[in-house]
Amino acid sequence: MLDIPSSVRVDVETLLAAQNHMGVCDAIEQYAPVGKPDAMTAPHFPKVAGIDSTVPPPAHTVAPASPAPAPPSSAGAPGAPGALIQDRLAGWVSDLTTLHELTERLARTAVMDDALHEVLRAGAALVGARRGLVVLEPADGLGPDTTVGLGLARADLGHIETVPRGATSYGRILDRPDATGEPEVHADLLSEDGLDPRHREVAARLGYAASFALPLATEAAGRLGAAVWLYDEPAEPVERQRHLVGLYTRYATEHLARLLELERARTKSRTIAEELLPPRLPRVAGVQLAARRRTGPRGGGDWYDALPLPEGALGLAVGSVTGSGASAVAAMGRLRASLRAYAVMEGEDPVAVLSDLELLLRLTEPARSATALFAYCEPALRKIVLAGAGHSPPLVIGERRTEFVETSLSAPLGMLACWEAPSVEFSPEPGETVLLYTDGLLHRTGDPMDRAFARLHAAAAGVPRTIRDDPGAIADHVLHTVLPDGLDAADSDEDVVLLAARFE
């Protein structure tokens, strides 16, 4: 045992053996220094080539040569072994810090596409590459299947996909019977014997000469896909780089598995909600219809409906059920189906329709409330009779006016022992559009309700004349104007529904 008179007390032979027989991160965890090392002023071995969490990797992607070993110190030279140990410890701590920063950035991603791009960027920095691609193809076959590139355009990915699957690195990884496995390393693709001619052609066309591929798989998550990084010149990552990127991809796989489960749940919720809404809007003479819907990540209870009624009439409805998630979606489906039945029986009296709906809600779901608006339209006469329960008033958009319909103030369904409010009758002019919407459109703005209503009115008044004949274009304009900068597509607990009816 060498007696080192510093705060670092380590068995030198054991530490060097640990470096050669285990990963740097495992070794640093087992042989961490007892106290804080003294100032490390000696020259350090280079960190892993290509690692820089704040600076993009260099364009030249040839893997650097391994650092030359330090010359052996002369016997009895004081402090030389201690300085060597401190240098190696400093390098390991630097690697751990880099991994921590990269995994922290990955943990902040909340959607699959962002996470896949972050995996590519981090992996490229760790192995010293400039380009790459991730192929997401879960082994359970439930999808989603997608390919994301780094430094590769969609056309470049298309060229790579023309290579026979068995000749590509990611194809061999994904076709393995086991979930995990060794990386696929091709240090000099163009000089390899037996390289598929199409692969050689694509590599030359895109300008890459080497590749390093890893499976995105763990025992717990199974196989999710494969990641491939491409070098511009013949190269391959050194052992230290392979170890670090292996640690990173194992963590990344677990994170991607969580996002995959969340995305599948959201997809199921959206599919169920869409199936409970009208698959298409009816065609009724004298009126054009368009609908737009935005739902949050958990799915909500906002809905719309348009159904043809006897004698050429048309029923229009929008509403919102309290809560979110699967229970709200199911309640929305039951409420909409009940309203359709009441509308067929007594649609010409919107107050009676909502009264029956309120009674049903109070008896069957006493713990839930809902807002609703039902309009009985006679397109041939351009006559509308409507009633609302706690719902925002419709908006009439035309060449000469943009105004809210004056409706009576009423509580939502399920809030009172007996609901009833007077109906309102009005007549839109030829070419005017009546816009029905849910409160989510106003709540997503983040403004107080008076400002949100003013923003909605201004958006409707600013509809360009060139699109006033298209109710779908009017709905899109209002949606994107009231909710700019992607607020209409961002994840939110508030659903948004717009139903536009243009009268001829």
Coordinates of C-alpha atoms in Angstrom, one line a residue:
M1 CA 0.0 0.0 0.0
L2 CA 1.4 3.4 -1.0
D3 CA 1.2 6.0 1.7
I4 CA -0.1 9.2 0.1
P5 CA 0.1 12.2 2.5
S6 CA -3.0 13.9 0.8
S7 CA -6.7 13.7 1.6
V8 CA -7.1 11.1 -1.2
R9 CA -6.5 7.6 0.2
V10 CA -6.8 5.0 -2.4
D11 CA -5.3 1.6 -3.1
V12 CA -3.5 2.4 -6.4
E13 CA -3.4 -1.2 -7.7
T14 CA -7.0 -1.7 -6.9
L15 CA -8.0 1.6 -8.5
L16 CA -6.1 0.9 -11.7
A17 CA -7.6 -2.6 -11.9
A18 CA -11.0 -1.1 -11.5
Q19 CA -10.4 1.2 -14.4
N20 CA -9.5 -1.7 -16.7
H21 CA -12.3 -4.1 -15.6
M22 CA -15.3 -2.0 -15.0
G23 CA -16.9 1.2 -16.4
V24 CA -15.6 4.5 -15.3
C25 CA -18.9 5.4 -13.6
D26 CA -19.0 2.1 -11.6
A27 CA -15.4 2.6 -10.6
I28 CA -15.9 6.1 -9.4
E29 CA -18.9 5.0 -7.4
Q30 CA -17.0 2.3 -5.6
Y31 CA -13.7 4.1 -5.1
A32 CA -14.9 7.6 -4.4
P33 CA -12.4 9.8 -2.4
V34 CA -12.9 10.1 1.3
G35 CA -12.5 13.9 1.4
K36 CA -12.4 16.7 -1.0
P37 CA -9.3 16.5 -3.2
D38 CA -6.7 19.2 -3.1
A39 CA -6.5 21.7 -6.0
M40 CA -6.0 19.7 -9.2
T41 CA -3.3 21.7 -11.0
A42 CA -1.6 18.9 -12.9
P43 CA -2.4 18.5 -16.6
H44 CA -5.5 16.4 -17.1
F45 CA -6.1 13.6 -19.6
P46 CA -8.6 14.8 -22.2
K47 CA -12.2 14.1 -21.5
V48 CA -14.1 11.8 -23.8
A49 CA -13.5 13.2 -27.2
G50 CA -16.5 15.0 -28.6
I51 CA -18.2 15.5 -25.2
D52 CA -19.3 19.1 -24.7
S53 CA -22.8 19.5 -23.2
T54 CA -22.9 23.2 -24.1
V55 CA -21.0 23.4 -27.4
P56 CA -22.2 21.5 -30.6
P57 CA -19.9 18.7 -31.7
P58 CA -17.3 19.5 -34.3
A59 CA -18.0 18.9 -38.0
H60 CA -14.9 16.7 -38.2
T61 CA -16.1 13.4 -36.8
V62 CA -13.1 11.1 -36.9
A63 CA -12.8 9.6 -33.5
P64 CA -9.7 11.0 -31.8
A65 CA -7.0 8.7 -30.8
S66 CA -6.8 7.4 -27.2
P67 CA -4.8 9.6 -24.9
A68 CA -1.2 8.6 -24.7
P69 CA -0.2 7.0 -21.4
A70 CA 1.8 9.2 -19.0
P71 CA 5.5 8.3 -18.8
P72 CA 6.3 6.2 -15.8
S73 CA 7.6 8.3 -12.9
S74 CA 11.0 7.6 -11.6
A75 CA 11.2 5.5 -8.5
G76 CA 10.7 7.5 -5.4
A77 CA 9.4 10.6 -7.2
P78 CA 7.2 12.2 -4.5
G79 CA 3.5 12.9 -5.4
A80 CA 3.5 11.4 -8.9
P81 CA 1.1 8.5 -8.2
G82 CA -1.2 10.8 -6.3
A83 CA -1.3 13.3 -9.2
L84 CA -2.2 10.5 -11.6
I85 CA -5.0 9.3 -9.4
Q86 CA -6.4 12.8 -9.0
D87 CA -6.3 13.3 -12.7
R88 CA -8.2 10.1 -13.3
L89 CA -10.7 11.0 -10.6
A90 CA -11.2 14.4 -12.2
G91 CA -11.9 12.8 -15.5
W92 CA -14.5 10.5 -14.1
V93 CA -16.2 13.3 -12.2
S94 CA -16.3 15.3 -15.4
D95 CA -17.9 12.3 -17.2
L96 CA -20.5 12.0 -14.5
T97 CA -21.3 15.7 -14.7
T98 CA -21.7 15.5 -18.4
L99 CA -24.1 12.5 -18.1
H100 CA -26.0 14.3 -15.4
E101 CA -26.5 17.4 -17.6
L102 CA -27.6 15.3 -20.6
T103 CA -30.1 13.2 -18.7
E104 CA -31.5 16.3 -17.0
R105 CA -32.2 17.8 -20.4
L106 CA -33.8 14.5 -21.5
A107 CA -36.0 14.4 -18.4
R108 CA -37.4 17.8 -19.2
T109 CA -38.9 16.5 -22.5
A110 CA -42.6 15.8 -22.3
V111 CA -43.5 14.5 -25.8
M112 CA -42.0 11.7 -27.8
D113 CA -40.7 13.7 -30.7
D114 CA -38.8 16.1 -28.5
A115 CA -37.3 13.2 -26.5
L116 CA -36.1 11.4 -29.7
H117 CA -34.4 14.5 -30.9
E118 CA -32.7 15.1 -27.6
V119 CA -31.4 11.4 -27.6
L120 CA -29.9 12.0 -31.0
R121 CA -28.2 15.3 -30.0
A122 CA -26.8 13.9 -26.7
G123 CA -25.6 10.6 -28.3
A124 CA -23.9 12.6 -31.1
A125 CA -22.0 14.6 -28.5
L126 CA -21.0 11.5 -26.6
V127 CA -19.6 9.5 -29.5
G128 CA -18.3 12.5 -31.5
A129 CA -20.6 12.2 -34.5
R130 CA -22.4 14.9 -36.5
R131 CA -25.5 13.1 -37.8
G132 CA -27.8 10.2 -36.9
L133 CA -31.2 8.8 -36.8
V134 CA -33.5 7.0 -34.3
V135 CA -36.0 4.4 -35.5
L136 CA -38.8 3.9 -33.0
E137 CA -40.4 0.5 -33.4
P138 CA -41.7 -1.0 -30.2
A139 CA -41.4 -4.8 -30.1
D140 CA -45.0 -5.3 -29.0
G141 CA -46.1 -4.1 -32.4
L142 CA -48.6 -1.5 -31.0
G143 CA -46.7 1.5 -32.3
P144 CA -46.2 4.2 -32.9
D145 CA -43.5 3.6 -35.5
T146 CA -41.5 6.6 -36.6
T147 CA -38.0 7.7 -37.7
V148 CA -36.4 10.9 -36.6
G149 CA -33.1 12.3 -38.0
L150 CA -30.3 14.6 -36.8
G151 CA -28.6 16.5 -39.6
L152 CA -30.7 14.5 -42.1
A153 CA -33.6 15.9 -44.2
R154 CA -36.7 13.9 -44.8
A155 CA -35.4 13.0 -48.3
D156 CA -32.2 11.7 -46.7
L157 CA -34.1 9.5 -44.4
G158 CA -36.1 8.3 -47.4
H159 CA -32.9 7.3 -49.2
I160 CA -31.7 5.3 -46.1
E161 CA -35.1 3.5 -46.0
T162 CA -34.5 2.3 -49.5
V163 CA -31.6 0.1 -48.2
P164 CA -32.7 -3.4 -47.5
R165 CA -33.6 -3.7 -43.9
G166 CA -31.2 -6.6 -43.2
A167 CA -28.3 -4.5 -44.6
T168 CA -28.8 -1.6 -42.2
S169 CA -27.5 -1.4 -38.6
Y170 CA -30.8 -0.5 -37.2
G171 CA -32.5 -3.3 -39.1
R172 CA -30.1 -6.0 -37.7
I173 CA -30.7 -4.6 -34.2
L174 CA -34.5 -4.6 -34.5
D175 CA -34.6 -8.0 -36.1
R176 CA -32.7 -9.7 -33.3
P177 CA -34.7 -12.2 -31.2
D178 CA -33.4 -10.8 -27.9
A179 CA -34.4 -7.3 -26.6
T180 CA -30.9 -6.2 -25.8
G181 CA -27.5 -6.9 -27.4
E182 CA -24.2 -5.6 -28.6
P183 CA -23.8 -2.4 -30.7
E184 CA -23.4 -2.5 -34.4
V185 CA -20.1 -0.9 -35.3
H186 CA -18.9 -0.2 -38.9
A187 CA -15.6 1.7 -38.7
D188 CA -15.2 1.9 -42.5
L189 CA -18.4 1.1 -44.4
L190 CA -17.1 1.7 -47.9
S191 CA -14.2 -0.7 -47.5
E192 CA -16.2 -3.5 -45.9
D193 CA -16.4 -6.8 -47.8
G194 CA -20.0 -7.9 -48.5
L195 CA -21.6 -4.4 -48.0
D196 CA -24.9 -4.3 -49.8
P197 CA -24.5 -2.3 -53.1
R198 CA -27.5 -0.2 -52.3
H199 CA -26.1 0.6 -48.9
R200 CA -22.8 1.6 -50.4
E201 CA -24.6 3.8 -52.9
V202 CA -26.7 5.6 -50.3
A203 CA -23.6 6.1 -48.0
A204 CA -21.7 7.7 -50.8
R205 CA -24.6 9.8 -51.8
L206 CA -25.2 11.1 -48.3
G207 CA -21.5 11.4 -47.4
Y208 CA -21.1 9.1 -44.4
A209 CA -18.3 6.5 -44.1
A210 CA -18.9 4.9 -40.7
S211 CA -21.7 4.2 -38.3
F212 CA -22.3 3.2 -34.7
A213 CA -25.7 1.9 -33.6
L214 CA -27.2 0.9 -30.3
P215 CA -30.4 -0.8 -29.3
L216 CA -32.9 1.3 -27.3
A217 CA -33.8 -1.6 -25.0
T218 CA -33.7 -2.7 -21.4
E219 CA -35.1 -5.8 -19.7
A220 CA -37.8 -3.8 -18.0
A221 CA -38.9 -1.7 -21.0
G222 CA -38.2 -4.3 -23.7
R223 CA -37.1 -3.2 -27.2
L224 CA -38.3 0.2 -28.3
G225 CA -36.0 0.9 -31.3
A226 CA -32.5 1.6 -32.3
A227 CA -30.3 4.7 -32.6
V228 CA -27.6 5.1 -35.3
W229 CA -24.9 7.8 -35.4
L230 CA -23.1 8.5 -38.7
Y231 CA -19.5 9.6 -39.2
D232 CA -18.3 11.6 -42.2
E233 CA -15.0 9.7 -42.3
P234 CA -13.9 6.2 -41.2
A235 CA -14.1 6.2 -37.4
E236 CA -15.5 4.5 -34.3
P237 CA -16.0 5.6 -30.7
V238 CA -13.3 4.5 -28.2
E239 CA -14.2 2.3 -25.3
R240 CA -14.7 5.2 -22.9
Q241 CA -17.2 6.8 -25.3
R242 CA -19.1 3.5 -25.8
H243 CA -19.4 3.1 -22.0
L244 CA -20.8 6.6 -21.5
V245 CA -23.3 6.4 -24.4
G246 CA -24.4 3.0 -23.2
L247 CA -25.2 4.4 -19.8
Y248 CA -27.1 7.3 -21.4
T249 CA -29.1 5.1 -23.8
R250 CA -30.2 2.8 -20.9
Y251 CA -31.6 5.8 -19.1
A252 CA -33.1 7.2 -22.3
T253 CA -34.9 3.9 -23.0
E254 CA -36.7 4.0 -19.6
H255 CA -37.7 7.7 -20.2
L256 CA -39.0 6.9 -23.7
A257 CA -41.0 3.9 -22.4
R258 CA -42.8 6.2 -20.0
L259 CA -43.5 8.7 -22.8
L260 CA -44.7 5.9 -25.0
E261 CA -47.2 4.7 -22.4
L262 CA -48.5 8.2 -21.9
E263 CA -48.8 8.8 -25.6
R264 CA -50.7 5.6 -26.1
A265 CA -53.1 6.5 -23.3
R266 CA -53.7 9.9 -24.9
T267 CA -54.3 8.4 -28.3
K268 CA -56.9 6.0 -26.9
S269 CA -58.7 8.8 -25.1
R270 CA -58.7 11.0 -28.3
T271 CA -60.0 8.0 -30.3
I272 CA -62.8 7.3 -27.9
A273 CA -63.8 11.0 -27.8
E274 CA -63.8 11.3 -31.6
E275 CA -66.0 8.2 -31.9
L276 CA -68.5 9.7 -29.5
L277 CA -68.7 12.9 -31.7
P278 CA -70.4 13.1 -35.1
P279 CA -68.2 11.3 -37.7
R280 CA -69.3 13.9 -40.3
L281 CA -71.6 16.9 -40.3
P282 CA -74.9 16.6 -42.1
R283 CA -75.8 18.4 -45.4
V284 CA -78.8 20.5 -45.1
A285 CA -80.1 22.9 -47.8
G286 CA -79.6 26.5 -47.0
V287 CA -76.8 26.2 -44.5
Q288 CA -73.1 25.2 -44.5
L289 CA -71.5 23.7 -41.4
A290 CA -67.9 23.3 -40.0
A291 CA -66.6 22.2 -36.7
R292 CA -63.2 22.4 -34.9
R293 CA -62.2 20.7 -31.7
R294 CA -59.0 20.8 -29.6
T295 CA -58.7 18.5 -26.6
G296 CA -56.3 18.4 -23.7
P297 CA -53.9 15.5 -22.9
R298 CA -56.3 13.8 -20.6
G299 CA -59.3 14.2 -22.8
G300 CA -62.3 16.3 -21.7
G301 CA -66.0 16.6 -21.9
D302 CA -66.5 19.4 -24.5
W303 CA -68.7 18.3 -27.4
Y304 CA -70.8 19.5 -30.4
D305 CA -73.6 18.1 -32.5
A306 CA -75.5 18.8 -35.6
L307 CA -78.5 16.7 -36.6
P308 CA -81.2 17.0 -39.3
L309 CA -84.7 17.2 -37.9
P310 CA -88.1 16.7 -39.5
E311 CA -89.5 19.3 -42.0
G312 CA -86.0 20.4 -43.1
A313 CA -85.0 21.7 -39.7
L314 CA -81.6 21.5 -38.2
G315 CA -80.5 21.1 -34.5
L316 CA -77.2 22.6 -33.4
A317 CA -75.7 21.9 -30.0
V318 CA -72.5 22.5 -28.0
G319 CA -71.8 21.7 -24.4
S320 CA -69.2 20.9 -21.8
V321 CA -69.2 18.3 -18.9
T322 CA -67.3 19.0 -15.8
G323 CA -64.1 17.1 -15.2
S324 CA -61.5 15.5 -17.5
G325 CA -60.3 12.1 -18.4
A326 CA -62.1 8.9 -19.3
S327 CA -65.1 9.5 -16.9
A328 CA -65.7 13.0 -18.5
V329 CA -65.5 11.6 -22.0
A330 CA -68.0 8.8 -21.1
A331 CA -70.4 11.4 -19.5
M332 CA -70.1 13.6 -22.6
G333 CA -71.1 10.7 -24.8
R334 CA -74.2 9.9 -22.6
L335 CA -75.2 13.5 -22.5
R336 CA -74.9 14.0 -26.2
A337 CA -76.8 10.8 -27.0
S338 CA -79.7 11.9 -24.7
L339 CA -79.8 15.4 -26.2
R340 CA -80.2 13.9 -29.7
A341 CA -83.1 11.8 -28.5
Y342 CA -84.9 14.8 -26.9
A343 CA -84.1 17.0 -30.0
V344 CA -85.8 14.5 -32.3
M345 CA -88.9 14.4 -30.1
E346 CA -89.3 18.1 -29.2
G347 CA -86.5 20.0 -30.9
E348 CA -88.7 22.9 -31.9
D349 CA -88.8 23.8 -28.2
P350 CA -85.2 24.1 -27.0
V351 CA -86.2 24.9 -23.4
A352 CA -88.1 21.6 -23.2
V353 CA -85.0 19.8 -24.6
L354 CA -82.7 21.3 -22.0
S355 CA -85.2 20.7 -19.2
D356 CA -85.4 17.0 -20.0
L357 CA -81.6 16.9 -20.2
E358 CA -81.3 18.6 -16.8
L359 CA -83.7 16.1 -15.2
L360 CA -81.8 13.2 -16.6
L361 CA -78.4 14.5 -15.5
R362 CA -79.8 15.2 -12.0
L363 CA -81.2 11.7 -11.6
T364 CA -78.4 9.7 -13.2
E365 CA -75.3 11.7 -12.4
P366 CA -76.1 13.9 -9.4
A367 CA -72.4 14.7 -8.7
R368 CA -71.8 16.1 -12.2
S369 CA -72.8 19.4 -13.8
A370 CA -72.7 20.5 -17.5
T371 CA -73.3 23.5 -19.7
A372 CA -75.2 23.2 -22.9
L373 CA -76.7 25.3 -25.7
F374 CA -79.3 24.0 -28.2
A375 CA -80.5 25.8 -31.3
Y376 CA -83.4 24.8 -33.4
C377 CA -82.8 26.2 -36.9
E378 CA -85.1 26.6 -39.9
P379 CA -82.6 27.3 -42.8
A380 CA -85.3 28.1 -45.3
L381 CA -86.7 30.9 -43.1
R382 CA -83.3 31.8 -41.6
K383 CA -84.9 31.5 -38.2
I384 CA -83.1 30.3 -35.1
V385 CA -84.6 29.6 -31.6
L386 CA -82.1 28.7 -28.9
A387 CA -81.8 28.2 -25.2
G388 CA -78.7 28.0 -23.1
A389 CA -77.8 26.5 -19.7
G390 CA -74.8 28.3 -18.2
H391 CA -73.3 28.6 -21.7
S392 CA -71.6 31.5 -23.5
P393 CA -73.8 33.3 -26.1
P394 CA -73.3 32.6 -29.8
L395 CA -71.6 35.1 -32.1
V396 CA -73.1 36.4 -35.3
I397 CA -70.5 37.2 -38.0
G398 CA -71.4 39.1 -41.1
E399 CA -70.5 42.0 -43.4
R400 CA -72.5 44.6 -41.5
R401 CA -72.4 43.3 -38.0
T402 CA -70.4 41.2 -35.5
E403 CA -72.3 40.8 -32.3
F404 CA -73.1 38.4 -29.5
V405 CA -76.7 37.0 -29.4
E406 CA -78.5 38.3 -26.3
T407 CA -79.4 35.2 -24.2
S408 CA -80.9 35.0 -20.8
L409 CA -78.6 34.3 -17.8
S410 CA -79.0 30.7 -16.6
A411 CA -77.3 28.3 -14.3
P412 CA -75.6 25.1 -15.7
L413 CA -77.4 21.8 -15.8
G414 CA -77.4 20.0 -12.5
M415 CA -76.8 23.1 -10.4
L416 CA -80.5 23.8 -9.6
A417 CA -83.4 21.7 -8.4
C418 CA -85.3 22.6 -11.5
W419 CA -83.8 24.3 -14.5
E420 CA -85.8 26.5 -16.9
A421 CA -84.9 29.6 -18.8
P422 CA -86.7 31.5 -21.6
S423 CA -85.6 30.8 -25.2
V424 CA -84.3 33.5 -27.6
E425 CA -85.3 33.9 -31.3
F426 CA -83.3 35.7 -34.0
S427 CA -82.8 35.7 -37.7
P428 CA -79.3 35.7 -39.4
E429 CA -79.0 37.7 -42.6
P430 CA -78.0 35.9 -45.9
G431 CA -74.3 35.2 -45.8
E432 CA -73.9 35.6 -42.0
T433 CA -72.3 32.9 -39.9
V434 CA -73.5 31.9 -36.4
L435 CA -70.5 30.7 -34.3
L436 CA -71.2 28.4 -31.3
Y437 CA -68.2 27.7 -29.0
T438 CA -67.4 26.3 -25.6
D439 CA -65.8 28.2 -22.7
G440 CA -62.5 26.5 -23.2
L441 CA -61.8 29.0 -26.1
L442 CA -62.0 31.8 -23.6
H443 CA -60.3 30.1 -20.7
R444 CA -57.2 29.1 -22.8
T445 CA -56.4 32.8 -23.4
G446 CA -55.5 33.2 -19.7
D447 CA -57.3 36.6 -19.7
P448 CA -60.2 37.6 -17.5
M449 CA -63.5 36.8 -19.1
D450 CA -64.3 40.3 -20.1
R451 CA -61.0 40.6 -22.0
A452 CA -61.4 37.1 -23.4
F453 CA -64.8 38.1 -24.8
A454 CA -63.3 41.3 -26.3
R455 CA -60.6 39.2 -27.9
L456 CA -63.1 36.8 -29.4
H457 CA -65.2 39.7 -30.8
A458 CA -62.2 41.4 -32.3
A459 CA -61.1 38.1 -33.9
A460 CA -64.5 37.6 -35.4
A461 CA -64.7 41.2 -36.6
G462 CA -61.4 40.9 -38.3
V463 CA -62.3 37.9 -40.5
P464 CA -61.1 38.7 -44.0
R465 CA -63.7 39.2 -46.7
T466 CA -62.1 36.6 -48.9
I467 CA -63.0 33.8 -46.4
R468 CA -66.4 34.9 -45.2
D469 CA -68.1 32.4 -47.5
D470 CA -66.3 29.5 -45.9
P471 CA -67.4 28.6 -42.3
G472 CA -64.4 26.3 -41.8
A473 CA -62.0 29.1 -42.7
I474 CA -63.9 31.5 -40.4
A475 CA -63.6 29.0 -37.5
D476 CA -59.8 28.5 -38.2
H477 CA -59.3 32.3 -38.3
V478 CA -61.1 32.8 -35.0
L479 CA -59.3 29.9 -33.4
H480 CA -55.8 31.0 -34.4
T481 CA -56.4 34.7 -33.7
V482 CA -57.9 34.2 -30.2
L483 CA -55.2 31.5 -29.4
P484 CA -52.1 32.6 -31.2
D485 CA -48.5 31.2 -31.0
G486 CA -49.7 27.6 -30.8
L487 CA -52.0 28.0 -27.8
D488 CA -54.7 26.2 -29.7
A489 CA -52.5 23.1 -30.1
A490 CA -50.7 23.3 -26.7
D491 CA -51.5 20.8 -24.0
S492 CA -54.2 22.3 -21.7
D493 CA -56.8 21.1 -19.3
E494 CA -59.3 23.2 -21.3
D495 CA -61.0 21.7 -24.4
V496 CA -62.1 23.9 -27.2
V497 CA -65.0 23.4 -29.5
L498 CA -66.3 25.6 -32.3
L499 CA -69.3 25.0 -34.5
A500 CA -69.9 27.4 -37.4
A501 CA -73.1 27.6 -39.4
R502 CA -73.3 29.9 -42.4
F503 CA -76.7 30.7 -43.8
E504 CA -77.2 31.3 -47.5

